[in-house]
Amino acid sequence: PKGNLIGIQIANEGIYSDAPCSVSAFDYSPAALKHYRKFLKQKYPYLKDNLPPRNIKDVKTKEEILKLMAWSDFQGFYYRQVLENWKKALQTKAPLMVNISPPDSKEMDSWFSRNVLEELEERGIAYGYTDWIGLAQEDENVRNRYLLLTRRAVGINLEDNWGFSKLYDERYKYPEVSFYQSLFTIACGAKGFNVYTGVSTAHWITNLDNKHAIPYPAVAPIGEKGQTTKKYDTLKLICAFFKEHGEDFLESSLYTPFSWGFYPPYAHICSWFKQKQDFINSGIKEVNSAKALGEFAGGLHKCNLDFDVINLSFANKKALKSKKIIVFEGGDFMDEETQAKLSDYVKEGGILVVSKNLPELNERFQACNILAKCLQNPGKGKLFIIHRDKDLVKELIEKCKPGRNIVSKHKDLRIFVYGHDKKDMQFLFVFNEANRERFVDFEINSGIDNLLPKKVGLNMAKKSAALIKIEDGRLKAVLIKAKSDLYKSNINPKFVLNDELMELNEAVDIYAVKEAGDWRTQKF
């Protein structure tokens, strides 16, 4: 009651937990259709028939294709309008945020189409998200969905599962599962995480709720009687690390030589056209939105390279200019304004790589060859087209020579390197995706000229995670989950940086920081 109000969450996983649903599953009520027709008059006045589409079986004209895209576009507009109305009703100066659920694997494009996060941010509503999509340790698809969820925009993981095992997956009773997941989402780009939930409760009667088992959740860091658990000990180590080093981490950036250009109209059409044949039937060239981004991310990961995402429709010239290499998969069409921005980006020195098709039509499928002209006269920059029969990532590396800051010989090892913007400081997130204990070693480049690569090595338990801070070329802090009851794996922590060694002769989870030449250690 006496605490400060620091923010308000004004929506939960969409409007009615519908953030990941198909665009064809949305409101066709008379009130919604009235709103839809107003939207068409504002943004698509050239569409004659204002009835929304229901399916794609009879889509054969450009007009019908535009209707499909308009309906997808309307879903994001509808969502933003609802949030704006709620914001006005609140009449508060407190920060506002939304809690968006992750994309469904089968409806990835619908998620990208509806959740235009830059539009929310412009309206003063911050991006937050939930997880609840499975064990990152066990499923590459889950890891990829977390990656796309967090890379799409800067946000906070507002529901990180630290307690729900009986309700979701029994394996969540093990602290190593939540430990791995929290570090993985932060490594992917989350700027905070909320422990959901920190304390169990048993204080209700079955007349109020006879569905959920008591306690709720089953295995929180603090139990229903106030007792601490192994999860509490694990969480304490994570919090200790970020309490001391969180400010430095938030001032650090992931090394991303490439930027993926997200173009919302491609997501709009891919929300409907899910097969190549759908494009063939409609008479336009195939384009992929979420699928192309996922394949791009996977290909970069195999080469120890990384990326960020920029919204091509929303970004201004300054935002585009901040990106060294922009990559996108093209289709037949792209609106004149976006083509012009990208052409200016190239002529002023940027590198633009278009996969498969160079757009030569505008958003109404009329001739628009701004990018085609730029291909002939790129000015100070470069414009490449990589055709569909080529390996996109391989061609990117050969043509753009981005340089690599991670060199590793290990398979099933994922490393994220964050470098401080002003200091000789790096944060290394290391994930052993292999189902075996092992010592892993690799090299990283600091990103600062005249500094030699750093040779890093560490012991890792099966499917475990670690976080390392390097400062001025020396080990500064380490965090590792060395014990796993789930995978029956225990290792003695060992960290190597060039000629420096930090080692324990017992299998314990640790957070350790070096001060004045000595290690201060918390362990469980």
PDB file of C-alpha atoms in Angstrom, residues 251-498:
ATOM      1  CA  GLU A 251      25.323  -0.478 -21.469  1.00  0.00           C
ATOM      2  CA  SER A 252      26.660  -3.344 -23.596  1.00  0.00           C
ATOM      3  CA  SER A 253      25.544  -4.447 -27.042  1.00  0.00           C
ATOM      4  CA  LEU A 254      25.396  -7.764 -28.823  1.00  0.00           C
ATOM      5  CA  TYR A 255      27.783  -7.940 -31.760  1.00  0.00           C
ATOM      6  CA  THR A 256      25.435  -8.020 -34.768  1.00  0.00           C
ATOM      7  CA  PRO A 257      27.111  -7.471 -38.147  1.00  0.00           C
ATOM      8  CA  PHE A 258      23.793  -8.000 -39.948  1.00  0.00           C
ATOM      9  CA  SER A 259      20.333  -6.462 -39.594  1.00  0.00           C
ATOM     10  CA  TRP A 260      17.286  -8.324 -40.869  1.00  0.00           C
ATOM     11  CA  GLY A 261      14.857  -6.005 -42.639  1.00  0.00           C
ATOM     12  CA  PHE A 262      11.327  -6.815 -41.457  1.00  0.00           C
ATOM     13  CA  TYR A 263       8.675  -5.570 -43.887  1.00  0.00           C
ATOM     14  CA  PRO A 264       5.150  -5.841 -42.358  1.00  0.00           C
ATOM     15  CA  PRO A 265       3.237  -6.199 -45.677  1.00  0.00           C
ATOM     16  CA  TYR A 266       5.159  -9.428 -46.337  1.00  0.00           C
ATOM     17  CA  ALA A 267       3.984 -10.751 -42.965  1.00  0.00           C
ATOM     18  CA  HIS A 268       0.456  -9.632 -43.882  1.00  0.00           C
ATOM     19  CA  ILE A 269       0.369 -11.765 -47.027  1.00  0.00           C
ATOM     20  CA  CYS A 270       2.268 -14.702 -45.481  1.00  0.00           C
ATOM     21  CA  SER A 271      -0.364 -14.842 -42.751  1.00  0.00           C
ATOM     22  CA  TRP A 272      -2.673 -16.180 -45.477  1.00  0.00           C
ATOM     23  CA  PHE A 273      -0.372 -17.747 -48.060  1.00  0.00           C
ATOM     24  CA  LYS A 274       1.394 -20.541 -46.192  1.00  0.00           C
ATOM     25  CA  GLN A 275       2.319 -22.721 -49.196  1.00  0.00           C
ATOM     26  CA  LYS A 276       4.193 -21.977 -52.397  1.00  0.00           C
ATOM     27  CA  GLN A 277       1.127 -23.041 -54.354  1.00  0.00           C
ATOM     28  CA  ASP A 278      -0.899 -20.235 -52.750  1.00  0.00           C
ATOM     29  CA  PHE A 279       1.387 -17.680 -54.408  1.00  0.00           C
ATOM     30  CA  ILE A 280       1.288 -19.529 -57.720  1.00  0.00           C
ATOM     31  CA  ASN A 281      -2.528 -19.570 -57.669  1.00  0.00           C
ATOM     32  CA  SER A 282      -2.661 -15.831 -56.985  1.00  0.00           C
ATOM     33  CA  GLY A 283      -0.134 -14.943 -59.683  1.00  0.00           C
ATOM     34  CA  ILE A 284       2.544 -13.277 -57.551  1.00  0.00           C
ATOM     35  CA  LYS A 285       6.055 -14.384 -56.667  1.00  0.00           C
ATOM     36  CA  GLU A 286       6.541 -16.283 -53.438  1.00  0.00           C
ATOM     37  CA  VAL A 287       7.871 -14.318 -50.482  1.00  0.00           C
ATOM     38  CA  ASN A 288       8.600 -15.538 -46.967  1.00  0.00           C
ATOM     39  CA  SER A 289       8.523 -13.383 -43.866  1.00  0.00           C
ATOM     40  CA  ALA A 290       8.883 -15.238 -40.547  1.00  0.00           C
ATOM     41  CA  LYS A 291      10.173 -18.407 -42.234  1.00  0.00           C
ATOM     42  CA  ALA A 292      12.915 -16.479 -44.008  1.00  0.00           C
ATOM     43  CA  LEU A 293      13.911 -14.755 -40.769  1.00  0.00           C
ATOM     44  CA  GLY A 294      14.039 -18.086 -38.936  1.00  0.00           C
ATOM     45  CA  GLU A 295      16.218 -19.683 -41.612  1.00  0.00           C
ATOM     46  CA  PHE A 296      18.472 -16.622 -41.625  1.00  0.00           C
ATOM     47  CA  ALA A 297      18.887 -16.800 -37.829  1.00  0.00           C
ATOM     48  CA  GLY A 298      19.658 -20.520 -37.966  1.00  0.00           C
ATOM     49  CA  GLY A 299      22.228 -20.105 -40.722  1.00  0.00           C
ATOM     50  CA  LEU A 300      24.024 -17.325 -38.852  1.00  0.00           C
ATOM     51  CA  HIS A 301      24.081 -19.390 -35.653  1.00  0.00           C
ATOM     52  CA  LYS A 302      25.943 -22.197 -37.421  1.00  0.00           C
ATOM     53  CA  CYS A 303      28.617 -19.638 -38.367  1.00  0.00           C
ATOM     54  CA  ASN A 304      28.757 -18.032 -34.879  1.00  0.00           C
ATOM     55  CA  LEU A 305      27.300 -14.793 -36.242  1.00  0.00           C
ATOM     56  CA  ASP A 306      24.324 -12.779 -35.042  1.00  0.00           C
ATOM     57  CA  PHE A 307      21.791 -10.166 -36.128  1.00  0.00           C
ATOM     58  CA  ASP A 308      19.243  -7.601 -35.055  1.00  0.00           C
ATOM     59  CA  VAL A 309      15.909  -6.649 -36.629  1.00  0.00           C
ATOM     60  CA  ILE A 310      14.820  -3.353 -38.182  1.00  0.00           C
ATOM     61  CA  ASN A 311      11.291  -2.539 -39.353  1.00  0.00           C
ATOM     62  CA  LEU A 312      11.749  -1.248 -42.917  1.00  0.00           C
ATOM     63  CA  SER A 313       8.329   0.418 -43.006  1.00  0.00           C
ATOM     64  CA  PHE A 314       8.712   2.219 -39.690  1.00  0.00           C
ATOM     65  CA  ALA A 315      12.446   3.086 -39.622  1.00  0.00           C
ATOM     66  CA  ASN A 316      13.536   6.583 -40.634  1.00  0.00           C
ATOM     67  CA  LYS A 317      16.713   7.377 -42.566  1.00  0.00           C
ATOM     68  CA  LYS A 318      18.722   7.871 -39.368  1.00  0.00           C
ATOM     69  CA  ALA A 319      17.740   4.416 -38.069  1.00  0.00           C
ATOM     70  CA  LEU A 320      18.605   2.804 -41.406  1.00  0.00           C
ATOM     71  CA  LYS A 321      21.948   4.603 -41.552  1.00  0.00           C
ATOM     72  CA  SER A 322      22.916   3.129 -38.157  1.00  0.00           C
ATOM     73  CA  LYS A 323      22.916  -0.358 -39.731  1.00  0.00           C
ATOM     74  CA  LYS A 324      25.987  -1.521 -41.608  1.00  0.00           C
ATOM     75  CA  ILE A 325      24.420  -4.392 -43.580  1.00  0.00           C
ATOM     76  CA  ILE A 326      20.651  -4.800 -44.057  1.00  0.00           C
ATOM     77  CA  VAL A 327      19.276  -8.079 -45.411  1.00  0.00           C
ATOM     78  CA  PHE A 328      15.713  -8.926 -46.429  1.00  0.00           C
ATOM     79  CA  GLU A 329      13.873 -11.448 -48.566  1.00  0.00           C
ATOM     80  CA  GLY A 330      12.117  -9.565 -51.317  1.00  0.00           C
ATOM     81  CA  GLY A 331       8.847 -10.112 -53.109  1.00  0.00           C
ATOM     82  CA  ASP A 332       7.162  -8.606 -56.154  1.00  0.00           C
ATOM     83  CA  PHE A 333       6.124  -5.483 -54.323  1.00  0.00           C
ATOM     84  CA  MET A 334       7.271  -2.810 -51.870  1.00  0.00           C
ATOM     85  CA  ASP A 335       5.749   0.621 -51.392  1.00  0.00           C
ATOM     86  CA  GLU A 336       7.413   3.611 -53.004  1.00  0.00           C
ATOM     87  CA  GLU A 337       8.341   5.320 -49.722  1.00  0.00           C
ATOM     88  CA  THR A 338      10.196   2.254 -48.390  1.00  0.00           C
ATOM     89  CA  GLN A 339      11.945   1.664 -51.705  1.00  0.00           C
ATOM     90  CA  ALA A 340      13.081   5.297 -51.688  1.00  0.00           C
ATOM     91  CA  LYS A 341      14.416   5.060 -48.117  1.00  0.00           C
ATOM     92  CA  LEU A 342      16.397   1.931 -48.927  1.00  0.00           C
ATOM     93  CA  SER A 343      17.737   3.474 -52.125  1.00  0.00           C
ATOM     94  CA  ASP A 344      18.948   6.521 -50.171  1.00  0.00           C
ATOM     95  CA  TYR A 345      20.491   4.202 -47.566  1.00  0.00           C
ATOM     96  CA  VAL A 346      22.550   2.494 -50.273  1.00  0.00           C
ATOM     97  CA  LYS A 347      23.560   5.684 -52.064  1.00  0.00           C
ATOM     98  CA  GLU A 348      24.821   7.133 -48.785  1.00  0.00           C
ATOM     99  CA  GLY A 349      27.102   4.151 -48.145  1.00  0.00           C
ATOM    100  CA  GLY A 350      24.955   1.344 -46.764  1.00  0.00           C
ATOM    101  CA  ILE A 351      25.073  -2.280 -47.860  1.00  0.00           C
ATOM    102  CA  LEU A 352      21.697  -3.753 -48.836  1.00  0.00           C
ATOM    103  CA  VAL A 353      21.332  -7.455 -49.591  1.00  0.00           C
ATOM    104  CA  VAL A 354      18.084  -8.653 -51.178  1.00  0.00           C
ATOM    105  CA  SER A 355      17.367 -12.360 -51.173  1.00  0.00           C
ATOM    106  CA  LYS A 356      15.452 -13.954 -54.081  1.00  0.00           C
ATOM    107  CA  ASN A 357      13.478 -11.057 -55.613  1.00  0.00           C
ATOM    108  CA  LEU A 358      14.106  -7.346 -56.098  1.00  0.00           C
ATOM    109  CA  PRO A 359      10.750  -5.528 -55.720  1.00  0.00           C
ATOM    110  CA  GLU A 360       9.721  -3.734 -58.922  1.00  0.00           C
ATOM    111  CA  LEU A 361       6.094  -2.967 -58.009  1.00  0.00           C
ATOM    112  CA  ASN A 362       4.553  -0.728 -55.352  1.00  0.00           C
ATOM    113  CA  GLU A 363       2.033  -1.768 -52.692  1.00  0.00           C
ATOM    114  CA  ARG A 364      -0.799  -1.657 -55.283  1.00  0.00           C
ATOM    115  CA  PHE A 365       1.136  -3.883 -57.691  1.00  0.00           C
ATOM    116  CA  GLN A 366       1.884  -0.976 -60.016  1.00  0.00           C
ATOM    117  CA  ALA A 367       5.326  -0.425 -61.578  1.00  0.00           C
ATOM    118  CA  CYS A 368       7.850   1.075 -59.137  1.00  0.00           C
ATOM    119  CA  ASN A 369      11.509   0.524 -60.018  1.00  0.00           C
ATOM    120  CA  ILE A 370      13.318   2.716 -57.489  1.00  0.00           C
ATOM    121  CA  LEU A 371      15.389  -0.192 -56.159  1.00  0.00           C
ATOM    122  CA  ALA A 372      15.985  -1.485 -59.677  1.00  0.00           C
ATOM    123  CA  LYS A 373      17.517   1.889 -60.596  1.00  0.00           C
ATOM    124  CA  CYS A 374      19.570   1.806 -57.386  1.00  0.00           C
ATOM    125  CA  LEU A 375      20.978  -1.567 -58.463  1.00  0.00           C
ATOM    126  CA  GLN A 376      22.380   0.120 -61.572  1.00  0.00           C
ATOM    127  CA  ASN A 377      23.621   3.205 -59.693  1.00  0.00           C
ATOM    128  CA  PRO A 378      24.300   2.371 -55.989  1.00  0.00           C
ATOM    129  CA  GLY A 379      26.292   5.517 -55.233  1.00  0.00           C
ATOM    130  CA  LYS A 380      28.637   5.120 -52.244  1.00  0.00           C
ATOM    131  CA  GLY A 381      27.092   1.836 -51.087  1.00  0.00           C
ATOM    132  CA  LYS A 382      26.373  -1.623 -52.420  1.00  0.00           C
ATOM    133  CA  LEU A 383      23.221  -3.467 -53.436  1.00  0.00           C
ATOM    134  CA  PHE A 384      23.457  -7.224 -53.854  1.00  0.00           C
ATOM    135  CA  ILE A 385      20.835  -9.707 -55.008  1.00  0.00           C
ATOM    136  CA  ILE A 386      21.276 -13.297 -53.811  1.00  0.00           C
ATOM    137  CA  HIS A 387      19.120 -15.597 -55.895  1.00  0.00           C
ATOM    138  CA  ARG A 388      16.975 -18.386 -54.472  1.00  0.00           C
ATOM    139  CA  ASP A 389      19.346 -21.149 -55.594  1.00  0.00           C
ATOM    140  CA  LYS A 390      22.174 -19.784 -53.427  1.00  0.00           C
ATOM    141  CA  ASP A 391      22.970 -20.288 -49.740  1.00  0.00           C
ATOM    142  CA  LEU A 392      22.069 -16.864 -48.305  1.00  0.00           C
ATOM    143  CA  VAL A 393      24.391 -16.883 -45.286  1.00  0.00           C
ATOM    144  CA  LYS A 394      27.331 -18.359 -47.214  1.00  0.00           C
ATOM    145  CA  GLU A 395      26.939 -15.721 -49.922  1.00  0.00           C
ATOM    146  CA  LEU A 396      26.590 -12.962 -47.312  1.00  0.00           C
ATOM    147  CA  ILE A 397      29.862 -13.914 -45.658  1.00  0.00           C
ATOM    148  CA  GLU A 398      31.669 -14.079 -49.008  1.00  0.00           C
ATOM    149  CA  LYS A 399      30.295 -10.783 -50.322  1.00  0.00           C
ATOM    150  CA  CYS A 400      30.216  -8.701 -47.129  1.00  0.00           C
ATOM    151  CA  LYS A 401      33.117 -10.184 -45.106  1.00  0.00           C
ATOM    152  CA  PRO A 402      31.618  -9.174 -41.741  1.00  0.00           C
ATOM    153  CA  GLY A 403      34.388 -10.657 -39.580  1.00  0.00           C
ATOM    154  CA  ARG A 404      33.665 -13.018 -36.722  1.00  0.00           C
ATOM    155  CA  ASN A 405      34.113 -12.365 -33.040  1.00  0.00           C
ATOM    156  CA  ILE A 406      33.580 -16.012 -32.021  1.00  0.00           C
ATOM    157  CA  VAL A 407      35.699 -18.917 -33.232  1.00  0.00           C
ATOM    158  CA  SER A 408      34.677 -22.334 -31.905  1.00  0.00           C
ATOM    159  CA  LYS A 409      35.198 -25.920 -33.041  1.00  0.00           C
ATOM    160  CA  HIS A 410      32.405 -27.323 -30.869  1.00  0.00           C
ATOM    161  CA  LYS A 411      29.004 -28.423 -32.100  1.00  0.00           C
ATOM    162  CA  ASP A 412      25.895 -27.903 -29.964  1.00  0.00           C
ATOM    163  CA  LEU A 413      27.470 -24.881 -28.312  1.00  0.00           C
ATOM    164  CA  ARG A 414      25.789 -21.477 -28.454  1.00  0.00           C
ATOM    165  CA  ILE A 415      27.677 -18.351 -27.446  1.00  0.00           C
ATOM    166  CA  PHE A 416      26.435 -14.759 -27.243  1.00  0.00           C
ATOM    167  CA  VAL A 417      29.031 -11.984 -26.858  1.00  0.00           C
ATOM    168  CA  TYR A 418      28.042  -8.552 -25.572  1.00  0.00           C
ATOM    169  CA  GLY A 419      30.621  -5.765 -25.670  1.00  0.00           C
ATOM    170  CA  HIS A 420      30.487  -2.568 -23.613  1.00  0.00           C
ATOM    171  CA  ASP A 421      30.068   0.529 -25.745  1.00  0.00           C
ATOM    172  CA  LYS A 422      32.916   2.450 -24.068  1.00  0.00           C
ATOM    173  CA  LYS A 423      34.963   0.037 -21.934  1.00  0.00           C
ATOM    174  CA  ASP A 424      37.114  -3.007 -22.662  1.00  0.00           C
ATOM    175  CA  MET A 425      34.439  -5.265 -21.222  1.00  0.00           C
ATOM    176  CA  GLN A 426      32.567  -8.309 -22.505  1.00  0.00           C
ATOM    177  CA  PHE A 427      29.746 -10.496 -21.238  1.00  0.00           C
ATOM    178  CA  LEU A 428      29.750 -14.061 -22.558  1.00  0.00           C
ATOM    179  CA  PHE A 429      26.643 -16.238 -22.365  1.00  0.00           C
ATOM    180  CA  VAL A 430      27.565 -19.876 -22.996  1.00  0.00           C
ATOM    181  CA  PHE A 431      25.012 -22.668 -23.502  1.00  0.00           C
ATOM    182  CA  ASN A 432      26.001 -26.305 -23.718  1.00  0.00           C
ATOM    183  CA  GLU A 433      23.259 -27.811 -25.880  1.00  0.00           C
ATOM    184  CA  ALA A 434      24.915 -31.244 -25.820  1.00  0.00           C
ATOM    185  CA  ASN A 435      23.689 -34.037 -23.576  1.00  0.00           C
ATOM    186  CA  ARG A 436      27.154 -34.612 -22.129  1.00  0.00           C
ATOM    187  CA  GLU A 437      29.558 -32.987 -19.721  1.00  0.00           C
ATOM    188  CA  ARG A 438      32.522 -31.364 -21.421  1.00  0.00           C
ATOM    189  CA  PHE A 439      35.218 -28.730 -21.350  1.00  0.00           C
ATOM    190  CA  VAL A 440      34.523 -26.201 -24.106  1.00  0.00           C
ATOM    191  CA  ASP A 441      36.981 -23.672 -25.465  1.00  0.00           C
ATOM    192  CA  PHE A 442      36.709 -20.889 -28.029  1.00  0.00           C
ATOM    193  CA  GLU A 443      38.169 -17.521 -29.024  1.00  0.00           C
ATOM    194  CA  ILE A 444      36.468 -14.137 -28.983  1.00  0.00           C
ATOM    195  CA  ASN A 445      37.495 -10.820 -30.472  1.00  0.00           C
ATOM    196  CA  SER A 446      36.866  -7.840 -28.229  1.00  0.00           C
ATOM    197  CA  GLY A 447      35.771  -5.532 -31.035  1.00  0.00           C
ATOM    198  CA  ILE A 448      38.463  -3.038 -29.983  1.00  0.00           C
ATOM    199  CA  ASP A 449      41.330  -2.453 -32.404  1.00  0.00           C
ATOM    200  CA  ASN A 450      44.817  -3.690 -31.520  1.00  0.00           C
ATOM    201  CA  LEU A 451      43.566  -6.175 -28.921  1.00  0.00           C
ATOM    202  CA  LEU A 452      44.370  -9.839 -29.503  1.00  0.00           C
ATOM    203  CA  PRO A 453      41.593 -12.472 -29.425  1.00  0.00           C
ATOM    204  CA  LYS A 454      40.836 -13.892 -25.996  1.00  0.00           C
ATOM    205  CA  LYS A 455      41.023 -17.651 -25.469  1.00  0.00           C
ATOM    206  CA  VAL A 456      38.190 -18.816 -23.207  1.00  0.00           C
ATOM    207  CA  GLY A 457      37.482 -22.248 -21.746  1.00  0.00           C
ATOM    208  CA  LEU A 458      35.156 -23.672 -19.107  1.00  0.00           C
ATOM    209  CA  ASN A 459      33.725 -26.908 -17.715  1.00  0.00           C
ATOM    210  CA  MET A 460      30.013 -27.373 -18.391  1.00  0.00           C
ATOM    211  CA  ALA A 461      27.431 -29.865 -17.146  1.00  0.00           C
ATOM    212  CA  LYS A 462      24.947 -31.501 -19.523  1.00  0.00           C
ATOM    213  CA  LYS A 463      22.626 -28.949 -21.137  1.00  0.00           C
ATOM    214  CA  SER A 464      23.799 -26.214 -18.827  1.00  0.00           C
ATOM    215  CA  ALA A 465      24.461 -22.484 -18.982  1.00  0.00           C
ATOM    216  CA  ALA A 466      27.126 -20.053 -17.792  1.00  0.00           C
ATOM    217  CA  LEU A 467      27.734 -16.315 -17.797  1.00  0.00           C
ATOM    218  CA  ILE A 468      31.195 -14.719 -17.788  1.00  0.00           C
ATOM    219  CA  LYS A 469      32.261 -11.097 -17.421  1.00  0.00           C
ATOM    220  CA  ILE A 470      35.655 -10.039 -18.769  1.00  0.00           C
ATOM    221  CA  GLU A 471      37.061  -6.632 -17.893  1.00  0.00           C
ATOM    222  CA  ASP A 472      40.315  -5.153 -19.186  1.00  0.00           C
ATOM    223  CA  GLY A 473      41.286  -8.541 -20.550  1.00  0.00           C
ATOM    224  CA  ARG A 474      40.891 -10.393 -17.223  1.00  0.00           C
ATOM    225  CA  LEU A 475      38.211 -12.551 -15.636  1.00  0.00           C
ATOM    226  CA  LYS A 476      35.980 -10.330 -13.544  1.00  0.00           C
ATOM    227  CA  ALA A 477      32.936 -12.457 -12.680  1.00  0.00           C
ATOM    228  CA  VAL A 478      31.551 -15.912 -13.402  1.00  0.00           C
ATOM    229  CA  LEU A 479      28.163 -17.582 -12.929  1.00  0.00           C
ATOM    230  CA  ILE A 480      27.460 -21.241 -13.620  1.00  0.00           C
ATOM    231  CA  LYS A 481      24.957 -23.981 -12.814  1.00  0.00           C
ATOM    232  CA  ALA A 482      27.358 -26.860 -12.201  1.00  0.00           C
ATOM    233  CA  LYS A 483      24.825 -29.350 -10.815  1.00  0.00           C
ATOM    234  CA  SER A 484      21.828 -30.893 -12.527  1.00  0.00           C
ATOM    235  CA  ASP A 485      19.515 -33.385 -10.872  1.00  0.00           C
ATOM    236  CA  LEU A 486      17.412 -33.526 -14.037  1.00  0.00           C
ATOM    237  CA  TYR A 487      20.316 -34.656 -16.215  1.00  0.00           C
ATOM    238  CA  LYS A 488      22.249 -36.354 -13.387  1.00  0.00           C
ATOM    239  CA  SER A 489      25.288 -34.257 -14.181  1.00  0.00           C
ATOM    240  CA  ASN A 490      27.807 -32.539 -11.905  1.00  0.00           C
ATOM    241  CA  ILE A 491      31.053 -30.771 -12.805  1.00  0.00           C
ATOM    242  CA  ASN A 492      33.694 -28.874 -10.859  1.00  0.00           C
ATOM    243  CA  PRO A 493      33.595 -25.252 -12.047  1.00  0.00           C
ATOM    244  CA  LYS A 494      36.640 -24.307 -14.097  1.00  0.00           C
ATOM    245  CA  PHE A 495      37.167 -21.122 -16.090  1.00  0.00           C
ATOM    246  CA  VAL A 496      40.165 -20.273 -18.248  1.00  0.00           C
ATOM    247  CA  LEU A 497      40.962 -16.942 -19.899  1.00  0.00           C
ATOM    248  CA  ASN A 498      44.300 -16.890 -21.722  1.00  0.00           C
TER     249      ASN A 498
END
